[in-house]
CSV table of C-alpha atoms in Angstrom, one decimal:
chain,number,residue,atom,x,y,z
A,168,MET,CA,31.2,7.2,-26.7
A,169,THR,CA,31.4,7.6,-22.9
A,170,LEU,CA,30.9,4.3,-21.2
A,171,ALA,CA,30.1,3.3,-17.6
A,172,ILE,CA,31.1,-0.3,-16.8
A,173,LEU,CA,29.3,-1.6,-13.7
A,174,ALA,CA,30.9,-4.7,-12.2
A,175,VAL,CA,28.5,-6.5,-9.8
A,176,SER,CA,31.1,-8.9,-8.5
A,177,PRO,CA,34.9,-9.2,-8.1
A,178,GLN,CA,34.8,-11.6,-11.1
A,179,GLY,CA,33.1,-9.0,-13.1
A,180,ILE,CA,36.0,-6.6,-12.4
A,181,GLN,CA,38.3,-9.1,-14.1
A,182,THR,CA,36.0,-9.4,-17.0
A,183,ALA,CA,36.0,-5.6,-17.4
A,184,LYS,CA,39.8,-5.3,-17.8
A,185,PRO,CA,40.1,-5.9,-21.5
A,186,ILE,CA,37.1,-3.5,-22.1
A,187,LEU,CA,38.9,-0.8,-20.1
A,188,SER,CA,42.1,-1.4,-22.2
A,189,ASN,CA,40.3,-1.0,-25.5
A,190,TYR,CA,37.9,1.8,-24.6
A,191,PRO,CA,39.8,4.8,-23.3
A,192,ASP,CA,36.6,6.7,-22.4
A,193,ALA,CA,35.2,3.9,-20.3
A,194,ARG,CA,35.1,4.1,-16.5
A,195,LEU,CA,34.7,1.1,-14.2
A,196,PHE,CA,32.4,1.3,-11.1
A,197,SER,CA,31.7,-1.3,-8.4
A,198,THR,CA,30.8,-1.8,-4.8
A,199,HIS,CA,33.8,-4.1,-4.6
A,200,PRO,CA,37.4,-2.9,-4.5
A,201,GLY,CA,39.8,-3.6,-7.3
A,202,GLU,CA,42.4,-2.1,-9.6
A,203,GLY,CA,41.0,0.8,-11.7
A,204,VAL,CA,37.7,0.6,-9.9
A,205,GLU,CA,35.8,3.8,-8.9
A,206,HIS,CA,33.9,2.8,-5.7
A,207,ILE,CA,30.2,3.2,-5.4
A,208,ASP,CA,28.0,2.4,-2.3
A,209,HIS,CA,24.8,1.2,-4.0
A,210,ILE,CA,24.2,0.0,-7.6
A,211,GLN,CA,20.6,1.2,-8.2
A,212,SER,CA,21.2,4.6,-6.5
A,213,PHE,CA,24.3,5.2,-8.6
A,214,VAL,CA,22.6,4.3,-11.9
A,215,ALA,CA,19.6,6.5,-11.1
A,216,GLU,CA,21.8,9.4,-10.4
A,217,GLN,CA,24.1,9.0,-13.4
A,218,PHE,CA,21.9,7.3,-16.0
A,219,THR,CA,22.0,10.1,-18.6
A,220,ALA,CA,25.6,11.1,-17.9
A,221,PHE,CA,26.9,8.3,-20.1
A,222,ASP,CA,26.3,7.3,-23.7
A,223,GLY,CA,26.3,3.7,-22.7
A,224,TRP,CA,26.2,1.3,-19.7
A,225,ILE,CA,27.8,-2.1,-19.6
A,226,PHE,CA,26.5,-4.2,-16.7
A,227,ILE,CA,28.7,-7.2,-15.8
A,228,GLY,CA,26.6,-9.6,-13.7
A,229,ALA,CA,23.1,-11.0,-13.7
A,230,MET,CA,20.6,-9.7,-16.1
A,231,GLY,CA,18.0,-9.2,-13.3
A,232,ILE,CA,20.2,-6.6,-11.6
A,233,CYS,CA,20.6,-4.7,-14.9
A,234,VAL,CA,16.9,-4.7,-15.7
A,235,ARG,CA,15.8,-3.7,-12.1
A,236,SER,CA,18.4,-0.9,-12.1
A,237,ILE,CA,17.3,0.7,-15.4
A,238,ALA,CA,13.6,-0.1,-15.4
A,239,PRO,CA,12.4,3.1,-13.6
A,240,LEU,CA,14.7,5.3,-15.8
A,241,ILE,CA,13.7,4.2,-19.3
A,242,GLY,CA,12.3,7.1,-21.2
A,243,HIS,CA,12.5,7.0,-25.1
A,244,LYS,CA,14.6,5.1,-27.6
A,245,TYR,CA,15.8,8.4,-29.1
A,246,THR,CA,17.2,9.7,-25.8
A,247,ASP,CA,18.0,6.6,-23.6
A,248,PRO,CA,21.7,5.5,-23.4
A,249,ALA,CA,22.8,2.2,-24.8
A,250,VAL,CA,22.6,-0.6,-22.2
A,251,ILE,CA,24.4,-3.9,-22.5
A,252,ASN,CA,24.6,-6.8,-20.1
A,253,ILE,CA,27.5,-9.2,-19.9
A,254,ASP,CA,27.5,-12.3,-17.6
A,255,SER,CA,30.3,-12.3,-15.1
A,256,THR,CA,32.3,-15.0,-17.0
A,257,GLY,CA,32.2,-13.0,-20.2
A,258,ARG,CA,30.4,-15.7,-22.1
A,259,TYR,CA,27.4,-13.7,-23.4
A,260,VAL,CA,27.1,-10.0,-24.4
A,261,VAL,CA,23.4,-9.0,-24.6
A,262,SER,CA,22.0,-5.8,-26.1
A,263,VAL,CA,19.4,-4.7,-23.6
A,264,LEU,CA,18.3,-1.1,-24.5
A,265,SER,CA,18.7,1.4,-27.4
A,266,GLY,CA,20.0,-1.2,-29.8
A,267,HIS,CA,19.8,1.1,-32.9
A,268,ILE,CA,19.7,4.7,-32.0
A,269,GLY,CA,21.9,4.4,-28.9
A,270,GLY,CA,24.3,2.0,-30.6
A,271,ALA,CA,23.9,-1.0,-28.2
A,272,ASN,CA,23.7,-3.5,-31.0
A,273,GLU,CA,26.9,-2.3,-32.6
A,274,LEU,CA,28.7,-2.1,-29.3
A,275,THR,CA,27.4,-5.7,-28.4
A,276,ARG,CA,29.1,-7.1,-31.5
A,277,ASP,CA,32.4,-5.2,-30.8
A,278,LEU,CA,32.5,-6.3,-27.2
A,279,ALA,CA,31.6,-9.9,-28.1
A,280,SER,CA,34.5,-9.9,-30.6
A,281,LEU,CA,36.8,-8.5,-28.0
A,282,LEU,CA,35.9,-11.0,-25.3
A,283,GLY,CA,35.5,-14.0,-27.5
A,284,ALA,CA,31.8,-14.1,-26.4
A,285,GLU,CA,28.4,-14.8,-28.0
A,286,PRO,CA,26.6,-11.6,-29.0
A,287,VAL,CA,22.9,-11.7,-28.2
A,288,ILE,CA,20.8,-9.2,-30.3
A,289,SER,CA,17.0,-9.5,-30.5
A,290,THR,CA,16.3,-6.7,-32.9
A,291,GLN,CA,14.4,-8.2,-35.9
A,292,THR,CA,16.1,-6.2,-38.6
A,293,ASP,CA,19.6,-7.2,-37.3
A,294,ASN,CA,18.7,-10.8,-37.4
A,295,THR,CA,16.9,-10.9,-40.8
A,296,GLY,CA,19.3,-8.6,-42.8
A,297,LEU,CA,16.7,-5.9,-43.2
A,298,TRP,CA,17.5,-2.2,-43.2
A,299,ALA,CA,17.5,-0.2,-39.9
A,300,LEU,CA,15.4,2.7,-41.3
A,301,ASP,CA,16.0,4.8,-38.2
A,302,LEU,CA,19.7,4.7,-38.7
A,303,PHE,CA,19.7,6.1,-42.3
A,304,SER,CA,20.3,9.7,-41.3
A,305,ARG,CA,23.3,8.8,-39.1
A,306,ARG,CA,24.7,6.4,-41.6
A,307,TYR,CA,24.3,8.3,-44.8
A,308,GLY,CA,24.1,11.9,-43.6
A,309,TRP,CA,20.5,12.3,-44.7
A,310,VAL,CA,17.7,14.1,-42.9
A,311,THR,CA,14.7,12.0,-42.0
A,312,LYS,CA,11.1,13.2,-42.4
A,313,ALA,CA,8.2,11.0,-41.4
A,314,ASP,CA,4.4,11.7,-41.6
A,315,SER,CA,2.4,12.7,-38.5
A,316,GLU,CA,2.4,9.2,-37.2
A,317,GLY,CA,6.2,9.2,-36.8
A,318,LEU,CA,8.6,6.3,-37.6
A,319,ASN,CA,7.2,3.5,-35.5
A,320,ARG,CA,4.4,2.4,-37.8
A,321,PRO,CA,6.4,2.7,-41.1
A,322,ILE,CA,9.3,0.7,-39.5
A,323,ALA,CA,6.9,-2.0,-38.4
A,324,LEU,CA,5.4,-2.2,-41.9
A,325,TYR,CA,8.8,-2.6,-43.4
A,326,THR,CA,10.1,-5.1,-40.8
A,327,ASN,CA,6.9,-7.2,-41.3
A,328,ARG,CA,7.7,-7.3,-45.0
A,329,GLU,CA,4.7,-5.4,-46.2
A,330,LYS,CA,5.0,-4.4,-49.8
A,331,THR,CA,7.3,-1.3,-50.0
A,332,ALA,CA,8.2,1.1,-52.7
A,333,LEU,CA,11.6,2.9,-52.7
A,334,LEU,CA,11.9,6.1,-54.8
A,335,LEU,CA,15.4,7.2,-55.5
A,336,GLU,CA,15.8,10.7,-57.0
A,337,VAL,CA,19.5,11.2,-56.1
A,338,GLN,CA,22.5,9.0,-56.5
A,339,ASP,CA,25.1,8.8,-53.7
A,340,LYS,CA,26.9,6.2,-51.6
A,341,GLY,CA,23.8,5.6,-49.6
A,342,THR,CA,21.4,5.0,-52.5
A,343,SER,CA,23.9,2.7,-54.2
A,344,GLU,CA,24.0,0.6,-51.0
A,345,LEU,CA,20.2,0.5,-50.9
A,346,GLU,CA,20.0,-0.6,-54.5
A,347,ARG,CA,22.4,-3.4,-53.7
A,348,THR,CA,20.8,-4.6,-50.4
A,349,LYS,CA,17.1,-4.1,-50.9
A,350,ALA,CA,14.9,-6.9,-49.6
A,351,GLU,CA,12.5,-8.9,-51.9
A,352,HIS,CA,9.5,-7.0,-50.6
A,353,VAL,CA,11.0,-3.7,-51.8
A,354,ASP,CA,10.4,-2.4,-55.4
A,355,LEU,CA,12.7,0.2,-56.8
A,356,PHE,CA,11.6,3.4,-58.6
A,357,PHE,CA,13.5,6.2,-60.2
A,358,SER,CA,10.5,8.1,-61.5
A,359,ARG,CA,7.8,9.6,-59.2
A,360,GLU,CA,5.4,9.5,-62.2
A,361,GLU,CA,5.8,5.8,-62.4
A,362,LEU,CA,5.4,5.3,-58.7
A,363,THR,CA,2.3,7.6,-58.6
A,364,ALA,CA,0.6,5.3,-61.0
A,365,ARG,CA,1.2,2.3,-58.8
A,366,LEU,CA,0.9,3.9,-55.3
A,367,ASP,CA,-2.1,1.9,-54.3
A,368,ASP,CA,0.0,-1.3,-54.6
A,369,TYR,CA,2.1,-0.4,-51.6
A,370,ALA,CA,1.7,-0.4,-47.9
A,371,LEU,CA,4.8,1.9,-47.4
A,372,VAL,CA,6.8,4.3,-49.5
A,373,LEU,CA,10.4,5.3,-48.9
A,374,VAL,CA,11.8,8.3,-50.7
A,375,VAL,CA,15.3,9.6,-51.1
A,376,SER,CA,15.0,13.0,-52.7
A,377,PRO,CA,15.5,16.8,-52.1
A,378,GLN,CA,11.9,17.3,-53.0
A,379,ARG,CA,8.8,16.2,-51.0
A,380,PHE,CA,6.7,13.4,-52.5
A,381,ASP,CA,3.0,13.4,-51.6
A,382,THR,CA,1.8,9.8,-50.9
A,383,GLY,CA,-1.6,10.7,-49.7
A,384,ASP,CA,-2.8,8.2,-47.1
A,385,THR,CA,0.1,5.8,-47.7
A,386,PRO,CA,2.6,5.9,-44.8
A,387,CYS,CA,5.9,7.4,-46.0
A,388,ILE,CA,9.4,8.1,-44.8
A,389,GLN,CA,11.4,10.7,-46.7
A,390,PHE,CA,15.1,11.1,-46.7
């Protein structure tokens, strides 16, 4: 993961040093001089020019500077880089953008552990122990297929604890983990015939199978 560390102040440069030591692909940028610093003339201009050149951005400074720098550049959660903000003292590590797909939440936890800081993550699934459905493909090596409405509505239904059916027609490491960690609002099925008879009971269907399962008007994500 290529990381750009942007230190807003000289103190931020000091906070960045342990990150540089533990992340060999990270580069440190600042308008202030310092050891290991690549000099830039203007923060917002630099971010605008290089935003997509890095997998992740670590701002060390005030949150307002971070937000104002990235606001005009935000596109889509499937393409935006991860963005994290750390206060100059290294007390808080905040996941700002692309928490799941971009990996900002995971990086936030790692950096907080490294710095002895408090991780701040606002993603509901991370804070409630629910599955991150949009990470299943990367985590388990599956292919994700959603209906024409895409993933946003099904993910919202699941996150809001609407009644969900999970159909498993294969057994692997991923499905074993899902069986073990399913939330109370998820019912498990191993037979599509049994699920078909009860399809009207569910607001959402999740399917892990090499074969397509027709859920009619019920929102569905297939893996």
